[in-house]
Coordinates of C-alpha atoms in Angstrom, one line a residue:
M29 CA 123.0 76.1 34.5
T30 CA 122.3 73.1 32.1
H31 CA 125.9 71.9 32.0
P32 CA 126.0 68.2 33.1
L33 CA 128.7 69.0 35.6
Y34 CA 126.5 71.5 37.3
E35 CA 123.8 68.9 37.8
V36 CA 126.4 66.3 39.1
V37 CA 127.7 68.8 41.7
R38 CA 124.2 69.9 42.6
M39 CA 123.2 66.3 43.4
C40 CA 126.5 65.5 45.1
L41 CA 126.1 68.4 47.5
F42 CA 122.6 67.3 48.3
F43 CA 123.3 63.7 48.9
V44 CA 126.8 63.5 50.3
P45 CA 126.2 65.5 53.5
S46 CA 123.0 63.5 54.0
F47 CA 125.0 60.3 53.8
F48 CA 127.6 61.4 56.3
C49 CA 125.3 63.1 58.7
P50 CA 124.0 60.0 60.6
L51 CA 127.5 58.5 60.6
T52 CA 129.1 61.5 62.3
F53 CA 126.6 61.3 65.1
F54 CA 128.7 58.4 66.3
S55 CA 132.2 59.7 65.5
D56 CA 134.3 62.3 67.4
A57 CA 136.1 63.4 64.2
P58 CA 133.9 66.4 63.4
F59 CA 134.4 67.8 66.9
R60 CA 138.0 69.1 66.9
S61 CA 138.5 69.2 70.7
L62 CA 137.9 65.5 71.0
D63 CA 140.3 64.3 68.3
H64 CA 144.0 63.9 69.2
H65 CA 145.1 61.6 66.4
G66 CA 146.5 62.2 62.9
T67 CA 148.2 65.2 61.3
R68 CA 147.1 68.5 62.9
F69 CA 147.6 72.1 62.1
A70 CA 147.6 75.4 64.1
H71 CA 143.9 76.4 64.3
R72 CA 144.2 79.7 62.4
A73 CA 146.0 78.2 59.5
P74 CA 143.2 76.0 58.2
L75 CA 140.6 78.8 58.2
F76 CA 141.9 80.5 55.1
P77 CA 142.1 77.4 52.8
H78 CA 138.9 76.1 54.5
I79 CA 136.9 79.2 53.5
S80 CA 138.7 80.7 50.5
P81 CA 137.5 78.1 48.0
T82 CA 134.1 79.5 48.5
F83 CA 135.1 82.5 46.3
L84 CA 135.7 80.3 43.2
G85 CA 132.2 80.8 41.8
E86 CA 133.0 83.9 39.7
S87 CA 130.7 85.4 37.1
S88 CA 131.4 87.1 33.8
L89 CA 127.8 88.2 33.4
P90 CA 126.5 91.6 34.5
L91 CA 124.8 91.3 37.9
S92 CA 121.7 93.2 39.0
G93 CA 121.4 95.1 42.3
P94 CA 119.6 92.4 44.1
Q95 CA 122.1 89.8 42.9
L96 CA 124.9 91.9 44.1
L97 CA 123.3 92.3 47.5
V98 CA 122.7 88.6 47.9
I99 CA 126.3 87.8 46.9
S100 CA 127.5 90.6 49.3
L101 CA 125.6 89.1 52.3
F102 CA 127.3 85.7 51.6
L103 CA 130.8 87.3 51.3
I104 CA 130.3 89.4 54.4
H105 CA 129.8 86.2 56.4
Y106 CA 132.9 84.5 55.1
F107 CA 135.0 87.7 55.2
H108 CA 134.3 87.8 58.9
R109 CA 134.8 84.0 59.3
A110 CA 138.1 83.9 57.3
I111 CA 139.7 87.3 58.1
I112 CA 138.2 89.1 61.1
S113 CA 137.4 86.1 63.4
P114 CA 140.9 84.5 63.2
L115 CA 142.6 87.8 64.0
R116 CA 140.5 88.1 67.1
T117 CA 140.6 84.5 68.2
P118 CA 143.0 83.5 71.1
S119 CA 145.1 80.4 70.6
R120 CA 143.0 77.3 70.2
S121 CA 143.2 73.6 69.6
K122 CA 144.9 72.5 66.5
S123 CA 142.7 71.3 63.6
H124 CA 142.8 67.8 62.2
A125 CA 143.9 67.5 58.6
G126 CA 140.7 65.6 57.7
I127 CA 138.7 68.6 58.8
L128 CA 140.8 70.9 56.6
L129 CA 140.5 68.7 53.5
S130 CA 136.8 68.0 53.9
G131 CA 136.0 71.6 54.6
S132 CA 138.0 72.8 51.6
S133 CA 136.4 70.3 49.3
F134 CA 132.9 71.2 50.4
N135 CA 133.5 75.0 50.0
S136 CA 135.2 74.5 46.6
F137 CA 132.2 72.7 45.2
N138 CA 129.7 74.8 47.1
G139 CA 131.3 78.1 46.0
T140 CA 131.3 77.0 42.4
L141 CA 127.7 75.9 42.5
L142 CA 126.5 79.0 44.3
G143 CA 128.5 81.3 41.9
T144 CA 127.0 79.6 38.9
Y145 CA 123.5 79.9 40.3
L146 CA 123.7 83.5 41.5
S147 CA 125.1 84.7 38.1
S148 CA 122.5 82.8 36.1
D149 CA 119.6 84.1 34.0
F150 CA 117.2 82.3 36.4
A151 CA 118.6 84.1 39.5
H152 CA 118.5 87.4 37.5
E153 CA 114.9 86.9 36.6
Y154 CA 113.9 85.6 40.1
L155 CA 115.5 88.6 41.8
K156 CA 114.0 91.1 39.3
D157 CA 112.4 94.0 41.2
A158 CA 113.3 92.2 44.5
F159 CA 114.1 95.6 46.1
S160 CA 110.4 96.5 45.9
H161 CA 109.2 93.4 47.7
P162 CA 108.8 93.5 51.5
L163 CA 109.5 89.8 51.8
F164 CA 112.9 90.3 50.3
W165 CA 113.9 92.8 53.0
A166 CA 112.3 90.5 55.6
G167 CA 114.7 87.8 54.5
V168 CA 117.6 90.2 54.6
A169 CA 116.6 91.1 58.2
V170 CA 116.5 87.5 59.2
W171 CA 120.0 87.1 57.7
A172 CA 121.3 90.1 59.7
L173 CA 119.7 88.9 62.9
G174 CA 121.3 85.5 62.5
F175 CA 124.7 86.9 61.5
W176 CA 124.8 89.3 64.5
Y177 CA 123.8 86.8 67.1
N178 CA 126.1 84.2 65.7
I179 CA 128.9 86.6 66.4
V180 CA 127.5 87.5 69.8
H181 CA 127.5 83.8 70.9
D182 CA 130.9 83.2 69.4
E183 CA 132.2 86.1 71.4
V184 CA 131.0 84.5 74.6
L185 CA 133.3 81.5 73.9
L186 CA 136.1 83.8 73.0
D187 CA 135.7 85.8 76.3
I188 CA 135.9 82.5 78.2
R189 CA 139.2 81.8 76.5
R190 CA 140.6 85.3 77.0
H191 CA 139.6 85.2 80.7
A192 CA 141.4 81.9 81.0
Q193 CA 144.5 83.2 79.4
A194 CA 144.5 86.3 81.5
K195 CA 144.4 84.1 84.6
G196 CA 147.3 82.0 83.3
K197 CA 145.2 78.9 82.9
A198 CA 145.7 78.6 79.1
K199 CA 149.3 79.7 78.9
K200 CA 152.1 77.3 77.8
G201 CA 153.3 75.3 80.7
A202 CA 150.0 75.6 82.6
L203 CA 148.3 72.9 80.5
D204 CA 148.4 69.2 80.9
A205 CA 150.6 66.8 78.9
E206 CA 148.2 66.7 75.9
N207 CA 148.2 70.5 75.7
K208 CA 144.4 70.7 76.2
D209 CA 142.7 74.0 76.2
Y210 CA 140.9 75.5 79.1
Y211 CA 137.1 75.2 79.0
T212 CA 134.3 76.3 81.2
I213 CA 130.5 76.4 80.9
P214 CA 129.0 79.4 79.0
H215 CA 125.7 80.8 80.4
E216 CA 125.0 84.1 78.6
Y217 CA 122.2 84.7 76.1
L218 CA 120.9 81.5 74.5
Y219 CA 123.5 79.4 76.2
R220 CA 121.1 79.3 79.1
W221 CA 118.9 77.0 77.1
I222 CA 121.1 75.3 74.5
S223 CA 124.7 74.2 74.1
Y224 CA 125.2 75.6 70.5
P225 CA 123.4 78.8 70.0
N226 CA 126.1 80.0 67.6
Y227 CA 125.2 77.1 65.3
L228 CA 121.5 77.8 65.6
C229 CA 122.0 81.5 64.8
E230 CA 124.1 80.5 61.8
W231 CA 121.3 78.3 60.5
I232 CA 118.8 81.2 60.9
E233 CA 121.3 83.4 59.0
W234 CA 121.5 81.1 56.1
I235 CA 117.8 80.3 56.0
G236 CA 117.1 84.0 55.7
W237 CA 119.8 84.3 53.0
A238 CA 118.4 81.3 51.0
A239 CA 114.9 82.7 51.3
V240 CA 115.9 85.9 49.4
A241 CA 118.2 84.1 46.9
A242 CA 116.0 81.3 45.6
P243 CA 112.4 79.9 45.7
L244 CA 111.6 77.1 48.0
P245 CA 111.7 73.7 46.4
A246 CA 108.4 71.7 45.8
F247 CA 107.9 69.1 48.5
S248 CA 105.3 66.9 46.9
S249 CA 107.8 64.1 46.4
L250 CA 111.5 63.4 46.6
G251 CA 111.7 63.7 42.8
T252 CA 110.2 67.1 42.8
V253 CA 112.5 68.2 45.6
L254 CA 115.5 67.1 43.6
S255 CA 114.3 68.8 40.4
T256 CA 113.4 72.1 42.0
V257 CA 115.9 72.6 44.9
H258 CA 118.4 75.4 44.0
P259 CA 121.9 75.8 45.3
P260 CA 121.1 78.3 48.2
W261 CA 118.8 75.7 49.7
I262 CA 121.2 72.9 49.1
F263 CA 123.8 74.9 51.0
V264 CA 121.4 75.3 53.9
W265 CA 120.7 71.5 53.8
G266 CA 124.4 70.8 53.8
E267 CA 125.0 73.1 56.8
L268 CA 122.3 71.4 58.8
D269 CA 123.7 67.9 57.9
L270 CA 127.3 68.9 58.8
M271 CA 126.7 71.0 61.9
L272 CA 124.0 69.0 63.7
P273 CA 126.2 66.0 64.5
R274 CA 129.0 68.3 65.7
A275 CA 126.6 70.1 68.0
Y276 CA 125.4 66.7 69.4
R277 CA 128.9 65.4 69.9
G278 CA 129.9 68.7 71.6
H279 CA 126.8 68.5 73.8
V280 CA 127.8 65.0 74.9
W281 CA 131.4 66.2 75.5
Y282 CA 130.2 69.0 77.8
H283 CA 128.2 66.6 79.9
E284 CA 131.2 64.2 80.1
K285 CA 133.7 67.0 81.1
F286 CA 131.4 68.9 83.5
P287 CA 129.4 66.9 86.0
E288 CA 127.6 70.2 86.9
Y289 CA 126.6 70.9 83.3
P290 CA 122.8 71.9 83.2
K291 CA 120.8 68.8 82.7
D292 CA 117.9 70.6 81.1
R293 CA 120.0 72.4 78.5
K294 CA 119.2 71.2 75.0
V295 CA 121.6 70.7 72.1
I296 CA 120.6 73.3 69.6
I297 CA 116.9 74.1 69.7
P298 CA 115.5 75.5 73.0
Y299 CA 113.1 73.1 74.8
I300 CA 113.0 70.7 71.9
Y301 CA 116.4 69.2 71.0

């Protein structure tokens, strides 16, 4: 992991999402439903190139049992996201080309970085005897909880769309001139308190995953953070930076579209934000 390119990619994935995060709070671009300009693709098509570069980080080194489990948890998420979810998803809004390109780029670099780390001697040593440590399995349990409830809350949104299509509200010819999708307000589970529980659960999932995959960085100064933060935690940081503005813009959009939208519903953290 001492190759200069590794360090360049590591620092880029730490700083670039941090740079764009505050900018995208004021732009509708990350929120697909709000953007009607530029080249667009059928929604299911971008999911495969958007996710598949994540698998570029291959290893020629023998992997231990804990390493294989950590990698498997990561792949399970993206197998569901790239294969299972699109097959079960009703027709949706088209995706902007910029989202496809930026997502593919992020996943290409992220996948290579994570693959390099997870197959490294450091990861092998860090995860040595991990199966015998209760905290390792606690992290796996947190991952599983976040993964499951991410799916549960996504399913609430899919049910809304299926119900709309069954009633003929989302069929071709029943939409307005811009071919907008049918939306309504979700209320089940954590939707009673926040607008984006699926995002929150995905964060919980990845925090649990990073906790079993790598040690926490040292927080005494920015310099020590940069020198000790490993790719799994950089991945979590990038997810927070990229998803938080989308949740905020989506929350604003809900309030603009639905006058009756619950005023006390927060964006992504119950009772807080």
